[in-house]
GROMACS .gro file of C-alpha atoms in nm:
model
  231
    1MET     CA    1   0.808  14.230  10.367
    2LYS     CA    2   0.971  14.026  10.604
    3VAL     CA    3   1.284  13.824  10.515
    4ARG     CA    4   1.469  13.557  10.787
    5VAL     CA    5   1.854  13.552  10.776
    6LYS     CA    6   2.048  13.234  10.937
    7PHE     CA    7   2.379  13.326  11.051
    8SER     CA    8   2.674  13.129  11.244
    9LYS     CA    9   2.861  13.244  11.551
   10GLU     CA   10   3.219  13.114  11.621
   11GLY     CA   11   3.559  13.180  11.777
   12PRO     CA   12   3.618  13.440  12.007
   13ILE     CA   13   3.258  13.623  11.935
   14LYS     CA   14   3.127  13.364  12.153
   15PHE     CA   15   3.157  13.539  12.440
   16ILE     CA   16   2.992  13.857  12.321
   17GLY     CA   17   2.639  13.819  12.474
   18HIS     CA   18   2.271  13.832  12.308
   19LEU     CA   19   2.213  14.240  12.356
   20ASP     CA   20   2.557  14.323  12.219
   21VAL     CA   21   2.465  14.084  11.919
   22MET     CA   22   2.159  14.283  11.866
   23ARG     CA   23   2.296  14.624  11.850
   24TYR     CA   24   2.599  14.468  11.620
   25PHE     CA   25   2.326  14.317  11.355
   26GLN     CA   26   2.168  14.675  11.388
   27LYS     CA   27   2.446  14.902  11.313
   28ALA     CA   28   2.595  14.609  11.037
   29ILE     CA   29   2.252  14.614  10.883
   30ARG     CA   30   2.292  15.006  10.828
   31ARG     CA   31   2.622  14.971  10.656
   32ALA     CA   32   2.518  14.707  10.420
   33GLY     CA   33   2.266  14.984  10.269
   34ILE     CA   34   1.971  14.757  10.366
   35ASP     CA   35   1.633  14.942  10.387
   36ILE     CA   36   1.522  14.791  10.678
   37ALA     CA   37   1.159  14.930  10.839
   38TYR     CA   38   1.192  15.140  11.153
   39SER     CA   39   0.913  15.105  11.467
   40ALA     CA   40   0.667  15.425  11.483
   41GLY     CA   41   0.684  15.668  11.786
   42PHE     CA   42   0.908  15.858  11.927
   43SER     CA   43   1.235  15.664  11.954
   44PRO     CA   44   1.205  15.451  11.634
   45HIS     CA   45   1.456  15.161  11.582
   46PRO     CA   46   1.486  14.871  11.329
   47ILE     CA   47   1.232  14.607  11.315
   48LEU     CA   48   1.403  14.290  11.411
   49SER     CA   49   1.324  13.973  11.610
   50PHE     CA   50   1.607  13.711  11.694
   51ALA     CA   51   1.527  13.343  11.783
   52ALA     CA   52   1.627  13.162  12.078
   53PRO     CA   53   1.916  13.367  12.223
   54LEU     CA   54   2.238  13.186  12.295
   55SER     CA   55   2.413  13.179  12.614
   56VAL     CA   56   2.762  13.336  12.626
   57GLY     CA   57   3.031  13.078  12.575
   58TYR     CA   58   2.836  12.884  12.299
   59THR     CA   59   2.938  12.892  11.939
   60SER     CA   60   2.656  12.784  11.658
   61GLU     CA   61   2.582  12.760  11.308
   62GLY     CA   62   2.222  12.786  11.336
   63GLU     CA   63   2.145  13.143  11.494
   64TYR     CA   64   1.843  13.356  11.312
   65PHE     CA   65   1.659  13.672  11.306
   66ASP     CA   66   1.362  13.844  11.115
   67MET     CA   67   1.399  14.173  10.968
   68GLU     CA   68   1.103  14.378  10.828
   69LEU     CA   69   1.215  14.588  10.496
   70ASN     CA   70   1.061  14.857  10.290
   71SER     CA   71   1.221  14.717   9.990
   72LEU     CA   72   1.453  14.448   9.853
   73ASP     CA   73   1.611  14.407   9.524
   74ASP     CA   74   1.765  14.071   9.531
   75ILE     CA   75   1.815  13.812   9.845
   76GLN     CA   76   2.140  13.716   9.742
   77ARG     CA   77   2.260  14.040   9.717
   78LEU     CA   78   2.099  14.117  10.082
   79LYS     CA   79   2.349  13.823  10.195
   80GLU     CA   80   2.683  13.912  10.006
   81ASN     CA   81   2.649  14.289  10.136
   82LEU     CA   82   2.546  14.186  10.493
   83ASN     CA   83   2.823  13.937  10.465
   84ALA     CA   84   3.099  14.227  10.356
   85VAL     CA   85   3.008  14.407  10.640
   86MET     CA   86   3.083  14.111  10.943
   87ALA     CA   87   3.295  14.103  11.202
   88GLU     CA   88   3.505  13.805  11.212
   89GLY     CA   89   3.341  13.480  11.397
   90ILE     CA   90   2.982  13.615  11.246
   91ARG     CA   91   2.865  13.491  10.871
   92ILE     CA   92   2.581  13.481  10.709
   93ARG     CA   93   2.465  13.137  10.610
   94ASP     CA   94   2.125  13.181  10.445
   95ALA     CA   95   1.831  13.442  10.402
   96ALA     CA   96   1.509  13.393  10.251
   97GLU     CA   97   1.169  13.649  10.222
   98LEU     CA   98   0.926  13.549  10.452
   99PRO     CA   99   0.552  13.426  10.326
  100ASP     CA  100   0.235  13.629  10.479
  101GLY     CA  101   0.175  13.522  10.831
  102GLU     CA  102   0.491  13.368  10.927
  103LYS     CA  103   0.556  13.340  11.276
  104ASN     CA  104   0.851  13.582  11.387
  105ALA     CA  105   1.151  13.404  11.480
  106MET     CA  106   1.113  13.416  11.830
  107ALA     CA  107   0.737  13.269  11.835
  108SER     CA  108   0.866  13.013  11.587
  109VAL     CA  109   1.135  12.850  11.790
  110ALA     CA  110   0.998  12.471  11.880
  111ALA     CA  111   1.345  12.266  11.918
  112ALA     CA  112   1.736  12.276  11.898
  113GLY     CA  113   1.987  12.077  11.871
  114TYR     CA  114   2.342  12.097  12.004
  115ARG     CA  115   2.679  11.895  11.991
  116MET     CA  116   2.859  11.912  12.296
  117ALA     CA  117   3.196  11.776  12.441
  118PHE     CA  118   3.336  11.771  12.771
  119TYR     CA  119   3.676  11.976  12.832
  120ASP     CA  120   3.994  11.781  12.943
  121ARG     CA  121   4.001  11.873  13.265
  122VAL     CA  122   3.707  11.648  13.380
  123SER     CA  123   3.777  11.373  13.479
  124LEU     CA  124   3.513  11.063  13.399
  125PRO     CA  125   3.530  10.731  13.446
  126ALA     CA  126   3.558  10.495  13.168
  127ASP     CA  127   3.223  10.362  13.116
  128TRP     CA  128   3.056  10.774  13.113
  129LYS     CA  129   2.894  10.631  12.767
  130GLU     CA  130   2.727  10.365  12.865
  131LYS     CA  131   2.593  10.556  13.180
  132LEU     CA  132   2.468  10.815  12.999
  133SER     CA  133   2.295  10.591  12.760
  134ALA     CA  134   2.159  10.417  13.057
  135PHE     CA  135   2.058  10.795  13.179
  136TYR     CA  136   1.871  10.867  12.843
  137GLN     CA  137   1.679  10.566  12.854
  138ARG     CA  138   1.512  10.614  13.175
  139GLU     CA  139   1.144  10.646  13.139
  140ARG     CA  140   1.164  10.979  13.356
  141ILE     CA  141   1.458  11.199  13.489
  142LEU     CA  142   1.328  11.410  13.799
  143VAL     CA  143   1.536  11.675  13.853
  144ARG     CA  144   1.508  12.027  14.043
  145LYS     CA  145   1.499  12.308  13.813
  146LYS     CA  146   1.507  12.703  13.895
  147THR     CA  147   1.231  12.919  13.743
  148LYS     CA  148   1.088  13.265  13.784
  149LYS     CA  149   0.887  13.137  14.013
  150GLY     CA  150   1.128  12.929  14.238
  151GLU     CA  151   1.208  12.562  14.223
  152ARG     CA  152   1.034  12.258  14.124
  153GLU     CA  153   1.039  11.922  14.031
  154VAL     CA  154   1.038  11.843  13.652
  155ASP     CA  155   1.036  11.521  13.451
  156LEU     CA  156   1.369  11.629  13.266
  157LYS     CA  157   1.289  11.350  12.992
  158GLU     CA  158   0.991  11.521  12.821
  159GLY     CA  159   1.238  11.795  12.701
  160ILE     CA  160   1.523  11.571  12.567
  161TYR     CA  161   1.387  11.468  12.196
  162ASP     CA  162   1.709  11.290  12.137
  163LEU     CA  163   2.045  11.207  12.239
  164LYS     CA  164   2.369  11.032  12.080
  165ILE     CA  165   2.713  10.939  12.186
  166ARG     CA  166   2.928  10.994  11.850
  167ASP     CA  167   3.279  10.901  11.985
  168ASN     CA  168   3.348  11.177  12.265
  169GLU     CA  169   3.062  11.431  12.140
  170VAL     CA  170   2.706  11.402  12.265
  171VAL     CA  171   2.477  11.537  12.040
  172MET     CA  172   2.132  11.639  12.165
  173LEU     CA  173   1.801  11.782  12.037
  174LEU     CA  174   1.632  11.956  12.317
  175ASP     CA  175   1.300  12.148  12.358
  176ALA     CA  176   1.347  12.524  12.349
  177GLY     CA  177   1.019  12.650  12.358
  178SER     CA  178   0.997  12.967  12.538
  179GLY     CA  179   0.856  12.820  12.866
  180SER     CA  180   0.994  12.472  12.864
  181ASN     CA  181   1.323  12.522  12.746
  182VAL     CA  182   1.582  12.262  12.828
  183LYS     CA  183   1.964  12.387  12.847
  184PRO     CA  184   2.194  12.151  12.702
  185GLY     CA  185   2.434  12.187  12.999
  186PHE     CA  186   2.150  12.138  13.230
  187VAL     CA  187   2.127  11.765  13.112
  188LEU     CA  188   2.494  11.728  13.127
  189GLU     CA  189   2.476  11.867  13.452
  190ALA     CA  190   2.194  11.636  13.593
  191PHE     CA  191   2.344  11.345  13.467
  192CYS     CA  192   2.694  11.407  13.654
  193GLU     CA  193   2.534  11.484  13.972
  194CYS     CA  194   2.333  11.147  13.947
  195GLU     CA  195   2.682  10.962  13.871
  196GLY     CA  196   2.873  11.164  14.124
  197ILE     CA  197   3.096  11.305  13.888
  198GLU     CA  198   3.297  11.655  14.002
  199LEU     CA  199   3.233  11.897  13.776
  200PRO     CA  200   3.503  12.218  13.752
  201VAL     CA  201   3.363  12.552  13.637
  202PHE     CA  202   3.261  12.580  13.241
  203PRO     CA  203   3.301  12.211  13.177
  204PHE     CA  204   3.157  12.143  12.851
  205GLN     CA  205   3.198  12.261  12.492
  206ILE     CA  206   2.841  12.345  12.350
  207HIS     CA  207   2.788  12.421  11.984
  208ARG     CA  208   2.428  12.470  11.864
  209LEU     CA  209   2.408  12.253  11.492
  210GLU     CA  210   2.008  12.443  11.434
  211THR     CA  211   1.711  12.579  11.534
  212TYR     CA  212   1.360  12.427  11.475
  213LYS     CA  213   1.008  12.539  11.439
  214ARG     CA  214   0.737  12.269  11.438
  215LYS     CA  215   0.518  12.214  11.142
  216GLU     CA  216   0.137  12.171  11.176
  217ASP     CA  217   0.164  11.781  11.100
  218GLY     CA  218   0.431  11.777  11.425
  219ARG     CA  219   0.730  11.765  11.219
  220LEU     CA  220   1.050  11.977  11.353
  221VAL     CA  221   1.248  12.147  11.070
  222PRO     CA  222   1.490  12.406  11.088
  223LEU     CA  223   1.363  12.761  11.065
  224LEU     CA  224   1.548  12.790  10.720
  225GLY     CA  225   1.630  12.494  10.485
  226SER     CA  226   1.679  12.138  10.615
  227GLY     CA  227   1.896  11.984  10.867
  228PRO     CA  228   1.943  11.672  11.072
  229TRP     CA  229   1.625  11.568  11.292
  230GLU     CA  230   1.399  11.701  11.018
  231LYS     CA  231   1.090  11.447  11.070
   0.00000   0.00000   0.00000
């Protein structure tokens, strides 16, 4: 059987990279006494699949992984046992058994929602909110994007599903598919370059709100439960 787990990652642990987070969960699952299944072969390992790795420095309340279990007594007890061994900054928010045929977490991801803010050290024009709104309203946003095969021109607008400005924060829903994902920092970097705004190193605070899959009818829904942009 397969179980999907939703967790948050906040505080200093945001500086821990994805591979170390994976290794941490492998150990935490063993400490929690969960009957996880292992792969076959000469070097068996726990069967885990993480969705949309989080960049170093980002915080999140919408991280996911799937694990295959040999047995499961109670899903609530599984959550409690995991939370009992979690390090500071990581909390299990939800868990559910997956139906047969459900795609794994990594293959399911279609979009991700983010909340962003500029650090105070960034010098912004007084009308930056109006300019950002106008930037988003363009029919096309042509930028140069680095890929594994070199640089190419892409229309960034295609990967921005929604963009709102709330007080001094920018909230975005972005394409997070494996071959077409758009990083939230890249959107604001493109805007600042267009407006001639100079950026220091690490200019943004970035928080992932949720990770989404696309249903057959085209709606975006969270990998577990419900959340903003469910449409």
